[in-house]
PDB file of C-alpha atoms in Angstrom:
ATOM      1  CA  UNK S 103     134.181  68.137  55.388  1.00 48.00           C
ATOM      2  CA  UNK S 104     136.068  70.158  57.513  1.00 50.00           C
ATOM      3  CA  UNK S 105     134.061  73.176  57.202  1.00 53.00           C
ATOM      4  CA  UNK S 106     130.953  71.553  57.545  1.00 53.00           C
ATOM      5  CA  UNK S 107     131.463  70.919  60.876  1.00 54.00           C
ATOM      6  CA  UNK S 108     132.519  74.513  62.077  1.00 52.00           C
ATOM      7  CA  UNK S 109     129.354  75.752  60.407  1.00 51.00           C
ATOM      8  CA  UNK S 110     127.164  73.069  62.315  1.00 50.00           C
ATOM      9  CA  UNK S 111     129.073  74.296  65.653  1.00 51.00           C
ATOM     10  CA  UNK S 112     128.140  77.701  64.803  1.00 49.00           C
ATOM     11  CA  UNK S 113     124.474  76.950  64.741  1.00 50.00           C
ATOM     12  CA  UNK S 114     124.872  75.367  67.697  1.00 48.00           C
ATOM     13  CA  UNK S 115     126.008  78.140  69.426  1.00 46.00           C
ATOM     14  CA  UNK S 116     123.654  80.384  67.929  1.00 53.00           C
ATOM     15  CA  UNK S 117     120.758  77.865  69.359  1.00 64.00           C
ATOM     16  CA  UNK S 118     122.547  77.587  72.746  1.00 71.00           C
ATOM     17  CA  UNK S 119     123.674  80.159  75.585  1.00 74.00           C
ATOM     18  CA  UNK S 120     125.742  82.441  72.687  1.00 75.00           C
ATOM     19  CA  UNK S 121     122.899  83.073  71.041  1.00 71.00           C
ATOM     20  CA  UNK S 122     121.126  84.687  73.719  1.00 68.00           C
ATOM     21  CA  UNK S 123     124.303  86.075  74.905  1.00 70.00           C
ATOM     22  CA  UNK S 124     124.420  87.350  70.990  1.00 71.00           C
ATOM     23  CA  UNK S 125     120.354  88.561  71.094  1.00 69.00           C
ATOM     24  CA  UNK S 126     119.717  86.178  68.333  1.00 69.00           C
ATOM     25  CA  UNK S 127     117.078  85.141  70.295  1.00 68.00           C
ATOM     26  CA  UNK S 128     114.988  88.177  69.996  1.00 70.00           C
ATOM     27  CA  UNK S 129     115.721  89.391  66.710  1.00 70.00           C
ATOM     28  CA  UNK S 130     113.130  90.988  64.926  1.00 74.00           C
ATOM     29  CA  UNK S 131     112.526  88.086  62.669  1.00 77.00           C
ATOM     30  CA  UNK S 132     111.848  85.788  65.616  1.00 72.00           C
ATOM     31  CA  UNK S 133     109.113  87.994  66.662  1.00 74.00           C
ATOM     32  CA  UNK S 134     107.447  88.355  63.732  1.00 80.00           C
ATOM     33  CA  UNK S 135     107.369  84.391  63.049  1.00 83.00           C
ATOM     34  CA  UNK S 136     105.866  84.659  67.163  1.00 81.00           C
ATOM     35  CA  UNK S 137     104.064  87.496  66.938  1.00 87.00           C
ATOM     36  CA  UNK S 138     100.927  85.778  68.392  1.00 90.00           C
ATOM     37  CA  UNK S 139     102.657  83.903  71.350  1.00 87.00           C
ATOM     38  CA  UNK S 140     104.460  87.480  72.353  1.00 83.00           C
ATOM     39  CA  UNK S 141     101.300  89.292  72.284  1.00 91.00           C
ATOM     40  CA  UNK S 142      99.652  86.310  74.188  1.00 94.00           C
ATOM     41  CA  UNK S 143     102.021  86.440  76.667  1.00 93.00           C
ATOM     42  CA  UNK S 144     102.160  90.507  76.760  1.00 94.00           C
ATOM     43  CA  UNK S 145      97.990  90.868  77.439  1.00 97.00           C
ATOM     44  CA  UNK S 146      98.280  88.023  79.802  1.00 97.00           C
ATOM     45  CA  UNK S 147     100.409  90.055  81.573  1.00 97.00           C
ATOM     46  CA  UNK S 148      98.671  93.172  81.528  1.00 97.00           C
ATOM     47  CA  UNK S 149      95.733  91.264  83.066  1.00 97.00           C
ATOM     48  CA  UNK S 150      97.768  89.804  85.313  1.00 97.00           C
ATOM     49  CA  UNK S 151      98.581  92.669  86.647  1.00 97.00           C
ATOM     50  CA  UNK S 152      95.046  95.170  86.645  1.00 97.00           C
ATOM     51  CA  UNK S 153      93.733  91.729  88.926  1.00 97.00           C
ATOM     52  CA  UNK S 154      96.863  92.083  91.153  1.00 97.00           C
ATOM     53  CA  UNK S 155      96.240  95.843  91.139  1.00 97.00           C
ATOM     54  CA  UNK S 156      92.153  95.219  91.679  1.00 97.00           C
ATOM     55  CA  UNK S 157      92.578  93.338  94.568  1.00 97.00           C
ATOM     56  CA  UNK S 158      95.343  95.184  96.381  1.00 97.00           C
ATOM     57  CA  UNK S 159      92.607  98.393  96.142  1.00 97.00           C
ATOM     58  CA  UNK S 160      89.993  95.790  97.248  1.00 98.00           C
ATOM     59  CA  UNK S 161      91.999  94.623 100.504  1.00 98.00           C
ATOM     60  CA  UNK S 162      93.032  98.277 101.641  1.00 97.00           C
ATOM     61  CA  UNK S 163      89.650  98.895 101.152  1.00 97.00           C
ATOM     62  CA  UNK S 164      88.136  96.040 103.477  1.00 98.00           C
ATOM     63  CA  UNK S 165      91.228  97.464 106.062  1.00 97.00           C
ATOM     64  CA  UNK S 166      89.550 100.462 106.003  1.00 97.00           C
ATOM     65  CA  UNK S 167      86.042  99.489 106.356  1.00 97.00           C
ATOM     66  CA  UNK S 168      87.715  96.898 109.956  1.00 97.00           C
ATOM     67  CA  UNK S 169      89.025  99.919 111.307  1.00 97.00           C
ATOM     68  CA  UNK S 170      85.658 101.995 110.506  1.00 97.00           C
ATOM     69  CA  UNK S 171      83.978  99.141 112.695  1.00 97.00           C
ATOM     70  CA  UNK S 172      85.915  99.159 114.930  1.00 96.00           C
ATOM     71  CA  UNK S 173      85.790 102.740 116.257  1.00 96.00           C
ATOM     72  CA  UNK S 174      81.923 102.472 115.603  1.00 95.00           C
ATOM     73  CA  UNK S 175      82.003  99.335 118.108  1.00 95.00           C
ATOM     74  CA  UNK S 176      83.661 101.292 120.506  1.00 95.00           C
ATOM     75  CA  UNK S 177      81.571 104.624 120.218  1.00 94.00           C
ATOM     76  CA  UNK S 178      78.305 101.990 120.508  1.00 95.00           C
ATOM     77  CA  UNK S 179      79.726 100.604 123.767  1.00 94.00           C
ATOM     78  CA  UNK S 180      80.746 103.858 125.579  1.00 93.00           C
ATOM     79  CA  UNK S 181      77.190 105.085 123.997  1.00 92.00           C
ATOM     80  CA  UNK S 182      75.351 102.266 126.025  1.00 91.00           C
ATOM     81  CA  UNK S 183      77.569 102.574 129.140  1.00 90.00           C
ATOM     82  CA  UNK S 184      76.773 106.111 129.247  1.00 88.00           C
ATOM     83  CA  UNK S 185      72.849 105.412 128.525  1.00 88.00           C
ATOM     84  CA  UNK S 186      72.930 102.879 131.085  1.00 87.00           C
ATOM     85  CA  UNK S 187      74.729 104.988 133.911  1.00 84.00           C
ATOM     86  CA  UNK S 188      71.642 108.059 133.009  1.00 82.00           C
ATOM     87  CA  UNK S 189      68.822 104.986 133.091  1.00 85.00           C
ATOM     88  CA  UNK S 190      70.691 103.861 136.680  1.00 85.00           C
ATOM     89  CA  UNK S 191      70.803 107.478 138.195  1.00 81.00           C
ATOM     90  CA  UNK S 192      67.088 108.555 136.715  1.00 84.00           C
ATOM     91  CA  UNK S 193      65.827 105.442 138.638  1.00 85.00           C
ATOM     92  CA  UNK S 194      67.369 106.083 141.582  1.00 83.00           C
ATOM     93  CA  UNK S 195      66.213 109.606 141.776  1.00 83.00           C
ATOM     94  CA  UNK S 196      62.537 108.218 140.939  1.00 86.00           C
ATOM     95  CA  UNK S 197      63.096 106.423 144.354  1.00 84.00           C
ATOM     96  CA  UNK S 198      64.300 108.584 146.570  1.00 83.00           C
ATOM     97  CA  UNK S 199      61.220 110.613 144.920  1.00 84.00           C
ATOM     98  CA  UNK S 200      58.893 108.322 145.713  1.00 87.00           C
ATOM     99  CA  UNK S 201      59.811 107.575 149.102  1.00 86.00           C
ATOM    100  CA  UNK S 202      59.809 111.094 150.283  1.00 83.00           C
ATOM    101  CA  UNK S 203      63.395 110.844 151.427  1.00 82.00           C
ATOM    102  CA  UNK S 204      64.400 114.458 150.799  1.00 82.00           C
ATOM    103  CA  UNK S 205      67.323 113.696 149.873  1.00 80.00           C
ATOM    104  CA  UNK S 206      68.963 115.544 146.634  1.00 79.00           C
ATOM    105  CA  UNK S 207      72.220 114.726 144.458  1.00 76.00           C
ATOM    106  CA  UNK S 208      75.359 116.500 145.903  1.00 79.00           C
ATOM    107  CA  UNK S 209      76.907 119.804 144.155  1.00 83.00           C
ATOM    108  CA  UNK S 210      80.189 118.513 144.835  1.00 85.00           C
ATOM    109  CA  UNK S 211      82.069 115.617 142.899  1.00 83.00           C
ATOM    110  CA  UNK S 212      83.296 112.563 144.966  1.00 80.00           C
ATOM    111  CA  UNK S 213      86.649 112.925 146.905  1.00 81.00           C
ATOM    112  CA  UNK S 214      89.346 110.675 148.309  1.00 82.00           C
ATOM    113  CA  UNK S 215      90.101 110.273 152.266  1.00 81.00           C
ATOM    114  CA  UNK S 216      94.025 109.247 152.852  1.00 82.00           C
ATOM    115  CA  UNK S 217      94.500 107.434 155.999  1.00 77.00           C
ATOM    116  CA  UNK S 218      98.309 108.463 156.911  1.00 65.00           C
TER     117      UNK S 218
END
């Protein structure tokens, strides 16, 4: 009777924390009877992981395509100021034109007067 009970307490411990401890766990024979569930869990995974991997590229991508705009925005806005300061100074030349003014656009750039 006696020795029925240490083999029951050895099972135990096989079933509980030792046997993990022990790698009775993952013995060969327990994959093979779960050779469906590990490769479940093994392709499930892998997919897992390609999506993770998919949508990282994905969202570096979209970063780069933001930043893209974003110096095209700014080139389109410094392209329109600069059309816009040529349409200003062609009109005002058309004026002076056609009020016989005679006046013509300076040779020299614009300079600063300090009052000291």
């Amino acid at each position: 009777m006696a020795k029925k009970k240490t083999i029951d307490n050895d099972t135990e411990q096989r079933h509980g924390l030792w046997g993990l401890i022990q790698g009775e766990w993952f013995s060969g024979s327990a994959y093979r009877r779960h050779i469906f569930w590990v490769m479940l869990v093994v392709v499930l995974f892998v997919i897992y992981l390609s999506f993770k991997f998919t949508a990282q590229v994905q969202i570096d991508e979209i970063k780069q395509l933001q930043q893209e705009l974003t110096n095209d925005q700014t080139s389109q806005i410094h392209v329109t100021s600069r059309y816009g300061s040529m349409t200003r100074e062609s009109e005002m030349i058309k004026m002076v034109d056609s009020l016989h003014l005679q006046l013509a656009p300076s040779e020299q750039p614009p300079f600063n007067l300090d009052n000291k």
